[in-house]
Amino acid sequence: MAGGGAATATFAAALTSGASERFRPGRGKPEVVERLERAMSSGDADKVAACFAVDFTVVTPLHPSRGFTGNAQVRKNWAGIFALVPDHKGRLLRWSRGADGSIWTEWSMTGTTVAGAPYRAGGPAILTVEHGVIAAARFYLDQVGE
């Protein structure tokens, strides 16, 4: 994320502020985040979509036209990702719970495309969780450039 600016600064502040919960490897991850992390490495778009509410809404500030509503679109997007990157691995790097209950996350995604090229993406996502699924998100994730 070139010049991550305000989003990166805000994320860093959330991670270092007096947040009540912080990432510790192997402990304390919110359950839905743990399920999402496993699902992103499963090759199964249905498992990814199951982590999101039926009426899930995403805002993508870096690419406003990519925002959408509905976990059916989540399923479609991840089916495309898994078709392009069959060995896709998603890894949660860190997380923090915001004062408003939101879950601030940072992700790393890697794999090899069907054409044999390395695939790398990542960045922060701010999640709103309701009833054990992700109801809304602000995604700042993007492919990693050279």
PDB file of C-alpha atoms in Angstrom:
ATOM      1  CA  MET A   1       0.000   0.000   0.000  1.00  0.00           C
ATOM      2  CA  ALA A   2       1.953   2.918  -1.228  1.00  0.00           C
ATOM      3  CA  GLY A   3       1.685   5.858   1.116  1.00  0.00           C
ATOM      4  CA  GLY A   4      -0.712   4.051   3.472  1.00  0.00           C
ATOM      5  CA  GLY A   5      -1.297   7.433   5.094  1.00  0.00           C
ATOM      6  CA  ALA A   6      -4.177   7.886   7.490  1.00  0.00           C
ATOM      7  CA  ALA A   7      -5.399   4.270   7.349  1.00  0.00           C
ATOM      8  CA  THR A   8      -1.974   2.933   8.288  1.00  0.00           C
ATOM      9  CA  ALA A   9      -1.515   5.535  11.031  1.00  0.00           C
ATOM     10  CA  THR A  10      -4.984   4.822  12.444  1.00  0.00           C
ATOM     11  CA  PHE A  11      -4.346   1.073  12.360  1.00  0.00           C
ATOM     12  CA  ALA A  12      -0.997   1.485  14.093  1.00  0.00           C
ATOM     13  CA  ALA A  13      -2.625   3.672  16.744  1.00  0.00           C
ATOM     14  CA  ALA A  14      -5.321   1.048  17.356  1.00  0.00           C
ATOM     15  CA  LEU A  15      -2.665  -1.606  17.821  1.00  0.00           C
ATOM     16  CA  THR A  16      -0.585   0.437  20.231  1.00  0.00           C
ATOM     17  CA  SER A  17      -3.310   2.292  22.126  1.00  0.00           C
ATOM     18  CA  GLY A  18      -4.926   1.089  25.311  1.00  0.00           C
ATOM     19  CA  ALA A  19      -7.065  -1.404  23.387  1.00  0.00           C
ATOM     20  CA  SER A  20      -8.525  -4.013  25.688  1.00  0.00           C
ATOM     21  CA  GLU A  21      -7.504  -6.943  23.502  1.00  0.00           C
ATOM     22  CA  ARG A  22      -4.444  -7.480  21.360  1.00  0.00           C
ATOM     23  CA  PHE A  23      -3.169 -10.283  19.207  1.00  0.00           C
ATOM     24  CA  ARG A  24      -1.075 -12.899  20.917  1.00  0.00           C
ATOM     25  CA  PRO A  25      -0.091 -15.819  18.695  1.00  0.00           C
ATOM     26  CA  GLY A  26      -2.307 -18.815  19.358  1.00  0.00           C
ATOM     27  CA  ARG A  27      -4.568 -17.122  21.911  1.00  0.00           C
ATOM     28  CA  GLY A  28      -7.504 -14.827  22.093  1.00  0.00           C
ATOM     29  CA  LYS A  29      -8.321 -14.384  18.420  1.00  0.00           C
ATOM     30  CA  PRO A  30     -11.984 -13.599  17.846  1.00  0.00           C
ATOM     31  CA  GLU A  31     -13.657 -16.826  16.711  1.00  0.00           C
ATOM     32  CA  VAL A  32     -14.935 -15.459  13.399  1.00  0.00           C
ATOM     33  CA  VAL A  33     -11.471 -14.111  12.555  1.00  0.00           C
ATOM     34  CA  GLU A  34      -9.979 -17.518  13.303  1.00  0.00           C
ATOM     35  CA  ARG A  35     -12.599 -19.181  11.050  1.00  0.00           C
ATOM     36  CA  LEU A  36     -11.917 -16.651   8.299  1.00  0.00           C
ATOM     37  CA  GLU A  37      -8.179 -17.261   8.491  1.00  0.00           C
ATOM     38  CA  ARG A  38      -8.725 -21.028   8.086  1.00  0.00           C
ATOM     39  CA  ALA A  39     -11.280 -20.515   5.318  1.00  0.00           C
ATOM     40  CA  MET A  40      -8.953 -18.269   3.291  1.00  0.00           C
ATOM     41  CA  SER A  41      -6.477 -21.158   3.150  1.00  0.00           C
ATOM     42  CA  SER A  42      -9.065 -23.875   2.481  1.00  0.00           C
ATOM     43  CA  GLY A  43      -9.693 -23.421  -1.239  1.00  0.00           C
ATOM     44  CA  ASP A  44     -13.439 -23.468  -0.421  1.00  0.00           C
ATOM     45  CA  ALA A  45     -15.326 -20.267  -1.293  1.00  0.00           C
ATOM     46  CA  ASP A  46     -18.385 -21.494   0.651  1.00  0.00           C
ATOM     47  CA  LYS A  47     -16.313 -21.644   3.851  1.00  0.00           C
ATOM     48  CA  VAL A  48     -15.168 -18.057   3.299  1.00  0.00           C
ATOM     49  CA  ALA A  49     -18.712 -16.849   2.542  1.00  0.00           C
ATOM     50  CA  ALA A  50     -20.015 -18.552   5.705  1.00  0.00           C
ATOM     51  CA  CYS A  51     -17.922 -16.108   7.762  1.00  0.00           C
ATOM     52  CA  PHE A  52     -20.015 -13.202   6.448  1.00  0.00           C
ATOM     53  CA  ALA A  53     -23.633 -12.156   7.027  1.00  0.00           C
ATOM     54  CA  VAL A  54     -26.066 -12.656   4.160  1.00  0.00           C
ATOM     55  CA  ASP A  55     -26.414  -8.854   3.955  1.00  0.00           C
ATOM     56  CA  PHE A  56     -22.694  -8.159   4.544  1.00  0.00           C
ATOM     57  CA  THR A  57     -21.569  -4.745   3.300  1.00  0.00           C
ATOM     58  CA  VAL A  58     -18.011  -3.839   2.350  1.00  0.00           C
ATOM     59  CA  VAL A  59     -16.506  -0.426   1.694  1.00  0.00           C
ATOM     60  CA  THR A  60     -13.188  -0.350  -0.167  1.00  0.00           C
ATOM     61  CA  PRO A  61     -11.754   3.165   0.217  1.00  0.00           C
ATOM     62  CA  LEU A  62      -8.743   2.445  -2.027  1.00  0.00           C
ATOM     63  CA  HIS A  63     -11.044   1.236  -4.834  1.00  0.00           C
ATOM     64  CA  PRO A  64     -14.529   2.704  -4.169  1.00  0.00           C
ATOM     65  CA  SER A  65     -16.187   0.964  -7.126  1.00  0.00           C
ATOM     66  CA  ARG A  66     -15.318  -2.449  -5.637  1.00  0.00           C
ATOM     67  CA  GLY A  67     -17.648  -2.083  -2.642  1.00  0.00           C
ATOM     68  CA  PHE A  68     -20.644  -4.432  -2.546  1.00  0.00           C
ATOM     69  CA  THR A  69     -23.369  -5.965  -0.416  1.00  0.00           C
ATOM     70  CA  GLY A  70     -24.061  -9.660   0.178  1.00  0.00           C
ATOM     71  CA  ASN A  71     -22.142 -12.794   1.014  1.00  0.00           C
ATOM     72  CA  ALA A  72     -23.095 -14.237  -2.395  1.00  0.00           C
ATOM     73  CA  GLN A  73     -20.593 -11.764  -3.857  1.00  0.00           C
ATOM     74  CA  VAL A  74     -18.036 -12.824  -1.222  1.00  0.00           C
ATOM     75  CA  ARG A  75     -18.482 -16.416  -2.448  1.00  0.00           C
ATOM     76  CA  LYS A  76     -18.117 -15.342  -6.101  1.00  0.00           C
ATOM     77  CA  ASN A  77     -15.000 -13.258  -5.376  1.00  0.00           C
ATOM     78  CA  TRP A  78     -13.310 -16.058  -3.423  1.00  0.00           C
ATOM     79  CA  ALA A  79     -14.201 -18.678  -6.039  1.00  0.00           C
ATOM     80  CA  GLY A  80     -12.306 -16.468  -8.492  1.00  0.00           C
ATOM     81  CA  ILE A  81      -9.350 -16.050  -6.132  1.00  0.00           C
ATOM     82  CA  PHE A  82      -9.104 -19.804  -5.500  1.00  0.00           C
ATOM     83  CA  ALA A  83      -9.372 -20.498  -9.255  1.00  0.00           C
ATOM     84  CA  LEU A  84      -6.484 -18.089  -9.930  1.00  0.00           C
ATOM     85  CA  VAL A  85      -4.419 -18.986  -6.829  1.00  0.00           C
ATOM     86  CA  PRO A  86      -5.256 -22.620  -5.938  1.00  0.00           C
ATOM     87  CA  ASP A  87      -2.744 -22.742  -3.069  1.00  0.00           C
ATOM     88  CA  HIS A  88      -3.903 -19.421  -1.576  1.00  0.00           C
ATOM     89  CA  LYS A  89      -2.891 -18.965   2.067  1.00  0.00           C
ATOM     90  CA  GLY A  90      -4.329 -16.224   4.259  1.00  0.00           C
ATOM     91  CA  ARG A  91      -2.591 -15.323   7.492  1.00  0.00           C
ATOM     92  CA  LEU A  92      -3.657 -12.931  10.213  1.00  0.00           C
ATOM     93  CA  LEU A  93      -0.635 -10.844  11.164  1.00  0.00           C
ATOM     94  CA  ARG A  94      -2.220  -8.897  14.025  1.00  0.00           C
ATOM     95  CA  TRP A  95      -5.521  -7.700  15.366  1.00  0.00           C
ATOM     96  CA  SER A  96      -6.984  -5.325  17.899  1.00  0.00           C
ATOM     97  CA  ARG A  97     -10.486  -4.562  19.110  1.00  0.00           C
ATOM     98  CA  GLY A  98     -11.492  -0.929  18.715  1.00  0.00           C
ATOM     99  CA  ALA A  99     -13.336   1.041  21.387  1.00  0.00           C
ATOM    100  CA  ASP A 100     -16.518   0.687  19.300  1.00  0.00           C
ATOM    101  CA  GLY A 101     -16.181  -3.122  19.223  1.00  0.00           C
ATOM    102  CA  SER A 102     -14.832  -3.235  15.680  1.00  0.00           C
ATOM    103  CA  ILE A 103     -12.043  -5.703  15.004  1.00  0.00           C
ATOM    104  CA  TRP A 104      -8.986  -4.206  13.321  1.00  0.00           C
ATOM    105  CA  THR A 105      -7.001  -6.814  11.416  1.00  0.00           C
ATOM    106  CA  GLU A 106      -3.918  -6.981   9.215  1.00  0.00           C
ATOM    107  CA  TRP A 107      -3.615  -9.805   6.682  1.00  0.00           C
ATOM    108  CA  SER A 108      -0.969 -11.399   4.489  1.00  0.00           C
ATOM    109  CA  MET A 109      -2.050 -13.516   1.534  1.00  0.00           C
ATOM    110  CA  THR A 110       0.308 -15.597  -0.557  1.00  0.00           C
ATOM    111  CA  GLY A 111       0.305 -18.328  -3.150  1.00  0.00           C
ATOM    112  CA  THR A 112       1.188 -19.166  -6.717  1.00  0.00           C
ATOM    113  CA  THR A 113      -1.086 -18.370  -9.644  1.00  0.00           C
ATOM    114  CA  VAL A 114      -2.092 -21.048 -12.135  1.00  0.00           C
ATOM    115  CA  ALA A 115       0.377 -19.363 -14.511  1.00  0.00           C
ATOM    116  CA  GLY A 116       3.179 -20.020 -12.008  1.00  0.00           C
ATOM    117  CA  ALA A 117       3.640 -16.418 -10.851  1.00  0.00           C
ATOM    118  CA  PRO A 118       3.926 -15.567  -7.156  1.00  0.00           C
ATOM    119  CA  TYR A 119       0.841 -13.963  -5.633  1.00  0.00           C
ATOM    120  CA  ARG A 120       1.062 -11.574  -2.687  1.00  0.00           C
ATOM    121  CA  ALA A 121      -1.626  -9.364  -1.218  1.00  0.00           C
ATOM    122  CA  GLY A 122      -2.351  -7.887   2.146  1.00  0.00           C
ATOM    123  CA  GLY A 123      -3.254  -4.964   4.303  1.00  0.00           C
ATOM    124  CA  PRO A 124      -5.731  -3.988   6.980  1.00  0.00           C
ATOM    125  CA  ALA A 125      -9.441  -4.706   7.210  1.00  0.00           C
ATOM    126  CA  ILE A 126     -11.746  -3.258   9.848  1.00  0.00           C
ATOM    127  CA  LEU A 127     -14.545  -5.685  10.678  1.00  0.00           C
ATOM    128  CA  THR A 128     -17.926  -5.277  12.349  1.00  0.00           C
ATOM    129  CA  VAL A 129     -19.112  -8.582  13.804  1.00  0.00           C
ATOM    130  CA  GLU A 130     -22.729  -9.348  14.661  1.00  0.00           C
ATOM    131  CA  HIS A 131     -24.145 -12.709  15.732  1.00  0.00           C
ATOM    132  CA  GLY A 132     -20.835 -14.474  15.092  1.00  0.00           C
ATOM    133  CA  VAL A 133     -20.395 -13.374  11.474  1.00  0.00           C
ATOM    134  CA  ILE A 134     -18.846 -10.363   9.771  1.00  0.00           C
ATOM    135  CA  ALA A 135     -21.667  -7.902   9.066  1.00  0.00           C
ATOM    136  CA  ALA A 136     -19.612  -5.067   7.580  1.00  0.00           C
ATOM    137  CA  ALA A 137     -16.037  -4.250   6.689  1.00  0.00           C
ATOM    138  CA  ARG A 138     -13.721  -1.577   5.435  1.00  0.00           C
ATOM    139  CA  PHE A 139     -11.107  -3.327   3.307  1.00  0.00           C
ATOM    140  CA  TYR A 140      -7.756  -1.716   2.564  1.00  0.00           C
ATOM    141  CA  LEU A 141      -6.290  -4.948   1.183  1.00  0.00           C
ATOM    142  CA  ASP A 142      -4.599  -4.923  -2.189  1.00  0.00           C
ATOM    143  CA  GLN A 143      -2.066  -6.844  -4.228  1.00  0.00           C
ATOM    144  CA  VAL A 144       1.531  -6.182  -3.264  1.00  0.00           C
ATOM    145  CA  GLY A 145       3.477  -4.391  -5.976  1.00  0.00           C
ATOM    146  CA  GLU A 146       7.181  -4.538  -6.609  1.00  0.00           C
TER     147      GLU A 146
END
